[in-house]
Amino acid sequence: MIKTPVCDLVGIEYPIFQGGMAWISDGTLAAAVSNGGGLGIISAMNADAEYLRGEINKARELTGGKKPFGVNIMLASPFADEVAQVAADEKVPVITTGAGNPSKYIEMWLKSGAKVMPLVASVAMAKLLSRTGVSAIIAEGGESGGHVGELTTMVLIPQVCDVTDLPVIAAGGIADGRGVAAAFMLGAQGVQLGTRFLAAEECSVHRNYKDKILKATDISTTTTGKRLGHPVRSLKTPFIRAYAKAEYDSSISNEELEAMGAGSLRLAAVEGDAEKGTFLAGQIAGMVNKEQSAAEMIKEIFTEAEVILRGANQWVK
Amino acid sequence: MIKTPVCDLVGIEYPIFQGGMAWISDGTLAAAVSNGGGLGIISAMNADAEYLRGEINKARELTGGKKPFGVNIMLASPFADEVAQVAADEKVPVITTGAGNPSKYIEMWLKSGAKVMPLVASVAMAKLLSRTGVSAIIAEGGESGGHVGELTTMVLIPQVCDVTDLPVIAAGGIADGRGVAAAFMLGAQGVQLGTRFLAAEECSVHRNYKDKILKATDISTTTTGKRLGHPVRSLKTPFIRAYAKAEYDSSISNEELEAMGAGSLRLAAVEGDAEKGTFLAGQIAGMVNKEQSAAEMIKEIFTEAEVILRGANQWVK
């Protein structure tokens, strides 16, 4: 068994979180991960209070109310205030945040009894947020899917560990036991995986999306959106190639560019629209090759990590 | 002590290579690294046979002819054919390659007795080159400095290890013992560092360049050149910011863009020109904070890696 302080902090069996993915990480997936011994996380995405309350109830029902789970608050959401309130009212055990600085909600969340864990992509944010009463820092490298920072996991994790005494959870580019073991060597005490859980049997993402992940190779993803200041990693598709080309065409305005991408995440996740969808995925998609239950995935990953960590001194003479 | 099959393969004490950096990795730096127990590598860059022969002689002299060293052949060089021949004629112990497919030189190099180790940035190239008689694969993640691929070290290394039985040397994003330990967990049996050696006392790069590396933080680098198809990672400077802006300006032609960057590497490395120079650096520059001899660096890195690897099972119960 692998046990780190993150297990005790959250009350989970394995130090693994499932990332909050918009249109994908619903109560069903979160419950499957939590039932499998990890921490399932519901994405509040751009949805309203009613949606989030429904998914929280679903997760509670599917875990028999016996397992911790989390909610990810996307701070750029137009409904950020109301979903932040729901997370507190519902006494969600763990609240993670993305796309911004969650400082204004932290006091409310701590009062509700939640453990708060902001996601950061730079050393400065890690340093700043470490002092706000949060319980851990999720540091995400730019090889991850969805909105990405510039620093890679290999570079980010040790530098974040150097500026905080809180447990660090590594995200980005991890899909198997080797990634977990590497993250631990860099100083992390837990991992967060998104792309691998896209292939979970309990993941309700459209079949086309899942198949694209299963077929992806190492070079299947790219980032777009740098021109508008919010780069996003997704699978290369004809639509994404066209978008990337448009980014370098200064006769196309930023507004037109923005409009091109609008609604494309839903089209991918819900409709499986190969033409107009944006299929968010991490670079590690090339290593995600089989559909399994979330519980099997977790067990497999940590069985492998344990073997590797036990043999880590094989080259030390 | 840390000993891997890479040590025996090359005849070095520590499984660490110093990356071949144009205008920087000369015979003096290579000799310092080799004398420190690693493998120093001379960059043949865009220079001619005479330059390379001179640096090889210098490295031999400074190591008393007793230490192995390498030469990096940049395959896109206009002098590639002649420097490839020099490496063979001079019976250089290790030949690494970058920026292309070295297949046409491999037979000649193997006949000269060299161990050949191509640098790859994708799984397909690793698979292809593994079958050409080479001795090892250097897999470099896009967090490295200079010409970069898209895949990060965390994602690339395990996937390369999955398609080759040769030893894999991890490059990109490594500057200390944590990075070495992480690379081993991903399956690598050696590491290659560039940015950290920029701060070696024996590195003859311009003082301004060295100071910029020592002062760099986690967010000091960026990539440019994607529009022209050969992205390069360097420190953010006013020149680089202007270049990045020009990339999105389609009234500026590709030829004009190309001209903007011409000669800027030499200006940085040799002249220390803060205005017009391009200061290549890896993302890990933020972790390079002190000037030391190459030998001290190597010793420090592996002392740290040994402690970490010995304690790797701390979370395994």
XYZ file of C-alpha atoms in Angstrom:
634
model
C 0.000 0.000 0.000
C 1.081 3.553 -0.670
C 0.044 6.013 2.038
C 0.987 9.666 2.121
C -0.178 12.536 4.340
C -2.678 13.386 1.576
C -4.545 10.129 2.325
C -5.062 11.111 5.955
C -5.818 14.712 5.113
C -8.709 13.783 2.844
C -9.634 10.359 4.209
C -8.866 8.376 1.074
C -7.167 5.046 0.498
C -4.885 6.039 -2.418
C -3.345 9.529 -2.839
C -5.047 10.161 -6.168
C -7.539 12.794 -7.245
C -9.605 12.789 -10.437
C -9.392 16.183 -12.083
C -12.491 18.347 -12.483
C -13.157 18.288 -16.229
C -15.939 20.479 -17.603
C -18.845 18.528 -19.160
C -17.165 15.281 -18.054
C -16.524 15.131 -14.303
C -20.070 14.634 -13.062
C -21.381 13.030 -9.894
C -21.245 9.580 -11.463
C -17.563 9.693 -12.384
C -16.654 11.343 -9.078
C -18.495 8.635 -7.145
C -16.755 5.874 -9.114
C -13.343 7.307 -8.289
C -14.226 7.843 -4.627
C -15.640 4.318 -4.388
C -12.376 3.114 -5.931
C -10.389 4.641 -3.085
C -9.378 7.941 -4.675
C -10.930 11.384 -4.512
C -13.590 11.955 -7.148
C -14.140 15.583 -8.049
C -17.251 17.114 -9.610
C -16.645 19.965 -12.032
C -18.920 22.941 -11.359
C -17.751 24.247 -14.753
C -19.853 27.069 -16.170
C -23.077 25.651 -14.757
C -25.395 27.067 -12.109
C -26.179 26.194 -8.511
C -28.954 23.789 -9.431
C -26.685 21.691 -11.641
C -23.992 21.447 -8.994
C -26.467 20.569 -6.241
C -27.818 17.776 -8.422
C -24.374 16.297 -9.066
C -23.425 16.529 -5.393
C -26.575 14.624 -4.479
C -25.823 12.032 -7.129
C -22.264 11.543 -5.818
C -23.562 11.206 -2.243
C -26.147 8.666 -3.345
C -23.676 6.583 -5.371
C -21.133 6.500 -2.547
C -23.771 5.776 0.061
C -22.685 9.000 1.719
C -19.633 7.134 2.988
C -16.817 8.456 0.818
C -15.245 11.884 0.590
C -15.456 13.679 -2.732
C -14.626 17.092 -4.067
C -16.000 19.924 -6.140
C -13.905 21.970 -8.540
C -14.910 25.611 -8.741
C -13.896 27.194 -12.033
C -13.346 30.765 -10.870
C -13.905 32.304 -14.289
C -17.445 30.885 -14.395
C -20.285 33.435 -14.555
C -21.878 31.380 -11.766
C -18.737 31.274 -9.585
C -20.382 33.081 -6.649
C -23.433 30.850 -6.507
C -21.602 27.533 -6.957
C -19.018 28.616 -4.380
C -21.938 29.099 -1.984
C -23.437 25.709 -2.854
C -20.129 23.971 -2.114
C -20.141 25.584 1.343
C -23.849 24.953 2.032
C -23.547 21.322 1.012
C -20.485 20.856 3.214
C -18.492 19.331 0.377
C -15.414 17.692 1.964
C -12.853 19.007 -0.554
C -12.995 22.098 -2.731
C -10.459 22.557 -5.496
C -10.269 25.655 -7.644
C -9.016 26.553 -11.078
C -8.621 29.491 -13.450
C -7.956 32.226 -10.925
C -7.382 33.308 -7.356
C -9.950 31.842 -4.911
C -8.969 34.057 -1.947
C -12.382 35.694 -1.560
C -14.158 32.377 -0.968
C -11.613 30.697 1.257
C -12.950 31.929 4.616
C -16.486 30.775 3.792
C -15.245 27.372 2.674
C -13.043 26.845 5.704
C -16.006 27.690 7.956
C -18.050 25.028 6.165
C -15.412 22.485 7.158
C -14.041 21.971 3.658
C -10.429 21.279 2.856
C -9.505 23.811 0.183
C -6.916 22.990 -2.480
C -6.234 25.535 -5.184
C -4.717 24.547 -8.496
C -1.664 26.553 -9.471
C 0.569 26.702 -12.523
C 3.346 28.922 -11.200
C 5.570 29.315 -8.184
C 4.238 32.787 -7.310
C 0.635 31.569 -7.069
C 1.708 28.598 -4.966
C 3.532 30.901 -2.569
C 0.651 33.358 -2.356
C -2.103 30.790 -1.842
C -0.095 28.733 0.667
C -0.666 31.493 3.189
C -4.460 31.643 2.911
C -5.446 28.687 5.077
C -5.661 26.112 2.299
C -4.777 22.486 3.047
C -2.748 21.523 -0.007
C -1.587 22.840 -3.349
C -2.411 21.145 -6.649
C 0.409 22.039 -9.061
C -0.449 21.369 -12.677
C 2.029 21.156 -15.525
C 1.199 22.387 -19.011
C 1.141 18.864 -20.480
C -2.301 18.489 -18.926
C -5.518 18.827 -20.872
C -7.816 21.846 -20.941
C -6.602 25.245 -19.766
C -2.857 25.027 -19.367
C 0.024 26.959 -17.909
C 3.475 27.118 -19.437
C 5.541 25.214 -16.883
C 5.785 21.462 -17.211
C 5.202 19.070 -14.325
C 8.910 18.163 -14.133
C 9.844 21.816 -13.681
C 6.872 23.042 -11.646
C 6.604 20.449 -8.866
C 10.056 20.804 -7.268
C 9.852 24.591 -7.405
C 6.404 24.623 -5.798
C 7.629 22.217 -3.111
C 10.459 24.647 -2.396
C 8.056 27.481 -1.497
C 5.404 25.686 0.549
C 5.234 23.380 3.542
C 1.800 22.156 2.467
C 1.378 18.829 0.691
C 1.686 19.219 -3.073
C -0.442 17.199 -5.460
C 1.106 16.826 -8.916
C -1.079 17.072 -12.009
C -0.276 16.947 -15.714
C 1.329 14.145 -17.678
C 0.593 11.346 -15.220
C -1.270 8.200 -16.300
C 0.479 5.240 -14.716
C 2.635 4.088 -11.825
C 5.781 5.497 -13.382
C 4.270 8.972 -13.380
C 3.154 8.592 -9.772
C 6.626 7.460 -8.678
C 8.257 10.325 -10.596
C 5.882 12.846 -9.013
C 6.858 11.561 -5.560
C 10.571 11.955 -6.393
C 9.881 15.571 -7.348
C 8.369 16.123 -3.907
C 4.637 15.588 -4.465
C 2.578 13.600 -1.960
C -0.318 12.911 -4.276
C -1.361 13.017 -7.912
C -4.317 14.280 -9.898
C -5.232 12.566 -13.163
C -7.751 13.707 -15.734
C -7.089 12.122 -19.112
C -6.801 8.569 -17.841
C -10.215 8.829 -16.149
C -11.754 9.883 -19.473
C -11.434 6.189 -20.346
C -13.161 5.018 -17.164
C -16.219 2.851 -17.734
C -18.145 5.175 -15.446
C -17.180 8.263 -17.458
C -20.261 9.450 -19.333
C -18.371 11.381 -21.999
C -19.574 10.684 -25.561
C -18.357 7.383 -27.074
C -16.578 9.240 -29.897
C -14.579 11.234 -27.353
C -13.558 8.112 -25.460
C -12.535 6.368 -28.684
C -10.402 9.325 -29.714
C -8.567 9.193 -26.376
C -8.027 5.441 -26.644
C -6.599 5.839 -30.157
C -4.465 8.903 -29.417
C -0.687 8.704 -29.767
C 2.058 10.792 -28.185
C 1.680 13.534 -30.790
C -2.115 13.750 -30.825
C -2.526 16.920 -28.763
C -1.701 20.561 -29.298
C -2.406 23.877 -27.637
C -4.424 26.707 -29.112
C -5.689 29.972 -27.685
C -2.340 31.536 -26.873
C -3.237 34.634 -28.893
C -6.283 35.252 -26.693
C -4.244 34.618 -23.560
C -5.837 31.365 -22.420
C -4.142 28.405 -24.054
C -6.024 25.133 -24.059
C -4.734 21.638 -24.818
C -6.892 19.364 -26.952
C -6.685 16.634 -29.536
C -5.602 17.763 -32.989
C -8.673 17.737 -35.214
C -9.454 19.503 -38.505
C -11.286 22.151 -36.453
C -8.312 22.689 -34.130
C -5.918 22.898 -37.079
C -8.133 25.525 -38.683
C -8.318 27.433 -35.406
C -4.535 27.308 -34.999
C -4.118 28.695 -38.496
C -6.612 31.468 -37.786
C -4.586 32.490 -34.721
C -1.739 33.506 -37.020
C -4.079 35.361 -39.386
C -4.259 38.931 -38.186
C -7.148 39.694 -40.588
C -9.246 37.608 -38.182
C -10.205 39.620 -35.103
C -9.948 38.367 -31.541
C -13.760 38.454 -31.339
C -14.067 36.235 -34.405
C -11.491 33.880 -32.915
C -13.404 33.757 -29.628
C -16.629 33.002 -31.497
C -14.987 30.151 -33.418
C -14.337 28.237 -30.199
C -17.602 28.985 -28.372
C -19.616 25.929 -27.360
C -17.110 23.491 -28.810
C -16.386 21.722 -25.507
C -20.026 20.746 -25.093
C -20.184 19.617 -28.715
C -17.250 17.255 -28.096
C -18.221 15.887 -24.688
C -21.982 15.666 -25.101
C -22.549 15.301 -28.856
C -19.230 13.680 -29.810
C -19.142 16.101 -32.746
C -15.943 15.223 -34.631
C -16.352 18.260 -36.891
C -16.917 21.147 -34.510
C -16.017 19.732 -31.107
C -12.947 20.553 -29.026
C -11.750 17.328 -27.424
C -9.712 18.445 -24.432
C -6.988 15.970 -23.540
C -3.599 15.845 -21.888
C -0.403 14.916 -23.750
C -0.437 11.637 -21.847
C -3.468 10.499 -23.902
C -1.038 8.364 -25.909
C -0.600 6.186 -22.828
C -4.330 5.723 -22.214
C -5.172 2.614 -24.176
C -7.873 0.710 -22.350
C -11.281 1.209 -20.855
C -11.520 0.023 -17.256
C -13.529 0.797 -14.173
C -12.126 3.727 -12.200
C -11.395 1.339 -9.331
C -9.355 -0.972 -11.564
C -7.387 1.975 -12.906
C -6.501 3.190 -9.438
C -5.480 -0.261 -8.247
C -3.352 -0.858 -11.346
C -1.607 2.519 -11.103
C -0.675 2.108 -7.454
C 0.342 -1.522 -7.761
C 2.794 -0.412 -10.439
C 3.951 2.614 -8.448
C 4.625 0.426 -5.426
C 6.838 -1.959 -7.398
C 8.776 0.943 -8.893
C 9.245 2.754 -5.594
C 10.375 -0.427 -3.848
C 12.987 -0.905 -6.562
C 13.984 2.752 -6.773
C 17.430 2.141 -5.321
C 18.329 -0.440 -7.977
C 21.073 1.811 -9.344
C 22.365 2.907 -5.938
C 25.488 0.940 -5.099
C 27.223 5.904 -5.750
C 24.686 5.714 -8.530
C 25.681 3.377 -11.357
C 23.502 2.534 -14.326
C 24.256 0.634 -17.541
C 24.909 4.036 -19.141
C 28.013 4.434 -16.960
C 29.504 1.193 -18.284
C 28.407 1.880 -21.831
C 30.265 5.175 -21.978
C 32.908 4.645 -19.304
C 31.783 7.439 -16.990
C 31.429 7.675 -13.233
C 28.006 9.353 -13.056
C 25.213 8.762 -15.611
C 25.050 12.410 -16.668
C 25.677 14.079 -20.016
C 26.131 17.782 -20.639
C 23.976 18.836 -23.571
C 25.554 20.172 -26.754
C 24.677 23.872 -26.746
C 25.597 25.974 -29.775
C 28.155 28.737 -29.044
C 28.445 27.408 -25.478
C 29.462 23.752 -25.306
C 33.093 24.032 -26.339
C 36.053 21.803 -25.576
C 36.665 23.567 -22.260
C 33.191 22.971 -20.846
C 33.100 19.419 -22.192
C 36.458 18.649 -20.562
C 35.291 20.076 -17.230
C 32.220 17.846 -17.249
C 34.208 14.782 -18.296
C 36.838 15.486 -15.646
C 33.969 15.766 -13.161
C 32.856 12.230 -13.937
C 30.101 12.933 -16.454
C 30.148 13.016 -20.234
C 31.068 16.397 -21.651
C 29.770 17.048 -25.154
C 31.147 19.513 -27.690
C 28.578 21.190 -29.907
C 29.588 21.122 -33.581
C 26.770 23.658 -34.119
C 26.874 25.462 -37.450
C 30.659 25.558 -37.506
C 33.080 23.864 -39.901
C 35.514 20.972 -39.618
C 38.389 23.125 -38.458
C 36.435 24.525 -35.509
C 35.350 21.072 -34.383
C 38.830 19.605 -34.718
C 40.165 22.426 -32.556
C 37.618 21.850 -29.807
C 38.188 18.101 -29.863
C 41.921 18.681 -29.429
C 41.233 21.092 -26.592
C 38.996 18.566 -24.809
C 41.630 15.831 -25.239
C 44.311 18.110 -23.865
C 42.269 19.247 -20.859
C 41.282 15.688 -19.941
C 44.800 14.386 -20.488
C 43.289 12.107 -23.104
C 41.976 9.973 -20.246
C 38.286 10.730 -20.207
C 35.557 9.956 -22.715
C 33.710 12.901 -24.236
C 31.170 13.422 -26.960
C 30.390 15.556 -29.959
C 26.914 16.722 -30.868
C 26.260 16.910 -34.594
C 23.503 19.346 -35.433
C 22.124 17.694 -38.564
C 20.626 20.871 -39.989
C 24.088 22.493 -40.097
C 25.407 23.470 -43.547
C 28.634 21.735 -42.474
C 26.925 18.549 -41.259
C 28.748 16.297 -43.749
C 32.205 17.577 -42.907
C 31.801 17.644 -39.127
C 30.249 14.165 -39.235
C 33.441 13.042 -40.978
C 35.645 14.787 -38.411
C 33.869 13.023 -35.565
C 34.614 9.701 -37.248
C 38.221 10.553 -38.189
C 38.980 11.760 -34.676
C 37.487 8.618 -33.170
C 35.283 10.610 -30.810
C 33.985 8.155 -28.167
C 30.347 9.315 -28.210
C 28.402 11.043 -30.971
C 25.021 12.538 -30.217
C 22.813 14.105 -32.848
C 20.058 16.666 -32.964
C 17.657 18.375 -35.354
C 17.057 15.511 -37.760
C 17.580 11.903 -38.724
C 21.256 10.820 -38.549
C 20.755 7.492 -40.381
C 23.107 8.268 -43.254
C 26.106 8.776 -40.954
C 25.519 5.930 -38.538
C 27.485 3.229 -40.386
C 30.539 5.469 -40.701
C 30.384 6.399 -37.033
C 29.956 2.825 -35.846
C 32.992 1.808 -37.928
C 35.015 4.524 -36.200
C 34.191 2.884 -32.889
C 31.860 5.611 -31.653
C 28.815 5.024 -29.533
C 25.995 6.834 -31.326
C 23.103 8.363 -29.390
C 20.484 10.303 -31.289
C 18.295 12.861 -29.587
C 14.576 12.364 -30.152
C 11.459 14.291 -29.225
C 8.815 11.761 -30.245
C 8.003 8.084 -29.894
C 8.116 7.431 -33.649
C 11.690 8.725 -33.997
C 12.778 6.707 -30.961
C 11.317 3.558 -32.480
C 12.852 4.207 -35.886
C 16.335 5.080 -34.652
C 16.460 2.226 -32.123
C 16.870 -0.173 -35.040
C 19.863 1.525 -36.666
C 22.682 0.260 -34.467
C 22.746 3.167 -32.042
C 23.718 2.524 -28.399
C 21.186 4.648 -26.539
C 18.380 7.131 -27.093
C 18.415 10.639 -25.656
C 14.781 11.669 -25.219
C 14.310 15.386 -24.721
C 11.193 17.059 -23.374
C 10.029 20.456 -24.626
C 10.846 22.181 -21.330
C 14.479 22.137 -22.458
C 16.245 25.134 -23.916
C 16.973 25.751 -27.577
C 15.125 23.836 -30.281
C 12.246 22.069 -28.625
C 9.685 19.408 -29.351
C 6.135 19.445 -28.040
C 6.159 16.523 -25.638
C 7.281 17.115 -22.078
C 9.831 14.963 -20.284
C 7.171 13.444 -18.001
C 5.163 12.285 -21.006
C 7.979 11.437 -23.420
C 10.302 9.273 -21.313
C 7.931 6.433 -20.367
C 6.584 6.233 -23.911
C 10.074 6.086 -25.409
C 11.052 3.416 -22.882
C 8.034 1.406 -24.022
C 9.299 1.197 -27.621
C 13.008 0.550 -27.159
C 15.226 -1.888 -25.289
C 18.143 0.556 -25.453
C 19.067 2.713 -22.477
C 17.164 5.991 -22.483
C 18.774 9.221 -21.349
C 16.264 11.832 -20.181
C 16.761 15.480 -21.081
C 14.663 18.562 -20.419
C 13.628 20.050 -17.103
C 16.309 18.397 -14.986
C 18.648 20.434 -12.776
C 18.953 18.628 -9.468
C 18.766 15.270 -7.736
C 14.972 15.323 -7.685
C 14.893 15.534 -11.452
C 17.404 12.703 -11.771
C 15.376 10.487 -9.419
C 12.152 11.306 -11.287
C 13.788 10.505 -14.638
C 14.832 7.099 -13.279
C 11.268 6.383 -12.113
C 10.054 7.137 -15.642
C 12.480 4.515 -16.943
C 15.564 6.520 -17.912
C 19.040 5.233 -17.051
C 20.795 8.538 -17.433
C 20.177 12.263 -17.725
C 21.372 15.090 -19.932
C 21.493 18.621 -18.536
C 22.133 21.818 -20.420
C 20.866 24.832 -18.512
C 22.505 23.941 -15.215
C 25.904 23.684 -16.913
C 25.473 27.199 -18.289
C 26.291 28.274 -14.730
C 29.450 26.154 -14.537
C 32.605 28.092 -13.731
C 34.215 26.475 -16.771
C 31.426 27.622 -19.093
C 32.774 30.408 -21.281
C 29.407 31.911 -22.142
C 29.270 35.715 -21.765
C 28.933 36.985 -18.172
C 25.614 38.679 -18.987
C 24.178 35.371 -20.169
C 25.282 33.585 -17.017
C 23.843 36.330 -14.834
C 20.506 36.123 -16.628
C 20.351 32.374 -15.977
C 21.248 32.821 -12.311
C 18.516 35.446 -11.901
C 15.840 33.610 -13.902
C 12.631 32.502 -12.198
C 10.160 29.759 -13.114
C 8.383 32.000 -15.621
C 11.443 33.479 -17.322
C 11.379 31.403 -20.514
C 9.062 31.180 -23.482
C 9.018 29.578 -26.897
C 9.020 31.412 -30.189
C 9.366 30.251 -33.771
C 6.296 28.030 -33.922
C 5.035 29.898 -36.992
C 8.216 28.998 -38.904
C 8.008 25.419 -37.708
C 11.049 25.342 -35.441
C 10.132 26.479 -31.935
C 12.974 27.562 -29.685
C 12.944 28.141 -25.936
C 14.775 31.150 -24.585
C 14.639 33.752 -21.845
C 11.927 36.381 -22.243
C 13.599 39.612 -23.300
C 12.255 42.710 -25.020
C 13.577 41.268 -28.304
C 11.811 37.938 -27.756
C 8.568 39.690 -26.808
C 8.755 41.734 -30.006
C 9.468 38.603 -32.015
C 6.534 36.771 -30.431
C 4.252 39.662 -31.325
C 5.539 39.687 -34.893
C 4.687 36.000 -35.216
C 1.005 36.875 -34.871
C 1.280 39.752 -37.352
C 0.545 38.335 -40.778
C 1.685 41.584 -42.469
C 5.191 40.406 -41.526
C 6.417 37.734 -43.946
C 8.121 34.515 -42.913
C 11.321 35.794 -44.530
C 11.235 38.963 -42.425
C 10.602 36.859 -39.333
C 13.549 34.607 -40.191
C 15.780 37.652 -40.663
C 14.764 39.069 -37.273
C 16.255 36.067 -35.469
C 19.393 35.577 -37.557
C 22.652 35.751 -35.633
C 20.955 36.376 -32.315
C 22.356 33.264 -30.605
C 25.915 34.374 -31.189
C 25.045 37.880 -29.989
C 23.776 36.429 -26.695
C 26.465 33.835 -26.043
C 29.523 35.703 -27.305
C 28.628 39.383 -26.959
C 26.127 39.150 -24.106
C 23.951 41.550 -26.104
C 20.874 42.134 -23.915
C 19.132 44.031 -26.725
C 19.434 41.759 -29.736
C 20.597 38.455 -28.304
C 18.539 35.286 -27.947
C 19.424 33.700 -24.625
C 18.485 30.047 -25.017
C 17.527 28.439 -21.726
C 15.406 25.634 -20.377
C 12.372 26.196 -18.143
C 14.423 24.839 -15.260
C 16.580 28.011 -15.310
C 14.587 29.132 -12.266
C 16.294 26.390 -10.271
C 19.820 27.301 -11.371
C 20.956 29.763 -8.735
C 24.661 29.333 -8.181
C 27.885 29.210 -10.079
C 29.967 26.133 -9.301
C 32.564 24.013 -10.996
C 31.048 21.348 -13.232
C 32.503 18.693 -10.938
C 30.808 20.208 -7.873
C 27.492 20.350 -9.715
C 27.655 16.702 -10.673
C 28.613 15.600 -7.180
C 25.855 17.678 -5.602
C 23.187 16.416 -8.017
C 24.015 12.761 -7.481
C 24.452 13.048 -3.731
C 20.927 14.430 -3.621
C 19.580 11.826 -6.063
C 21.062 9.032 -3.959
C 19.352 10.241 -0.791
C 16.026 10.553 -2.592
C 16.247 7.153 -4.259
C 17.220 5.457 -0.995
C 14.165 6.993 0.635
C 11.832 6.408 -2.307
C 9.782 3.825 -0.467
C 8.980 6.182 2.417
C 5.275 6.142 1.508
C 5.138 2.404 0.817
C 3.643 0.617 3.819
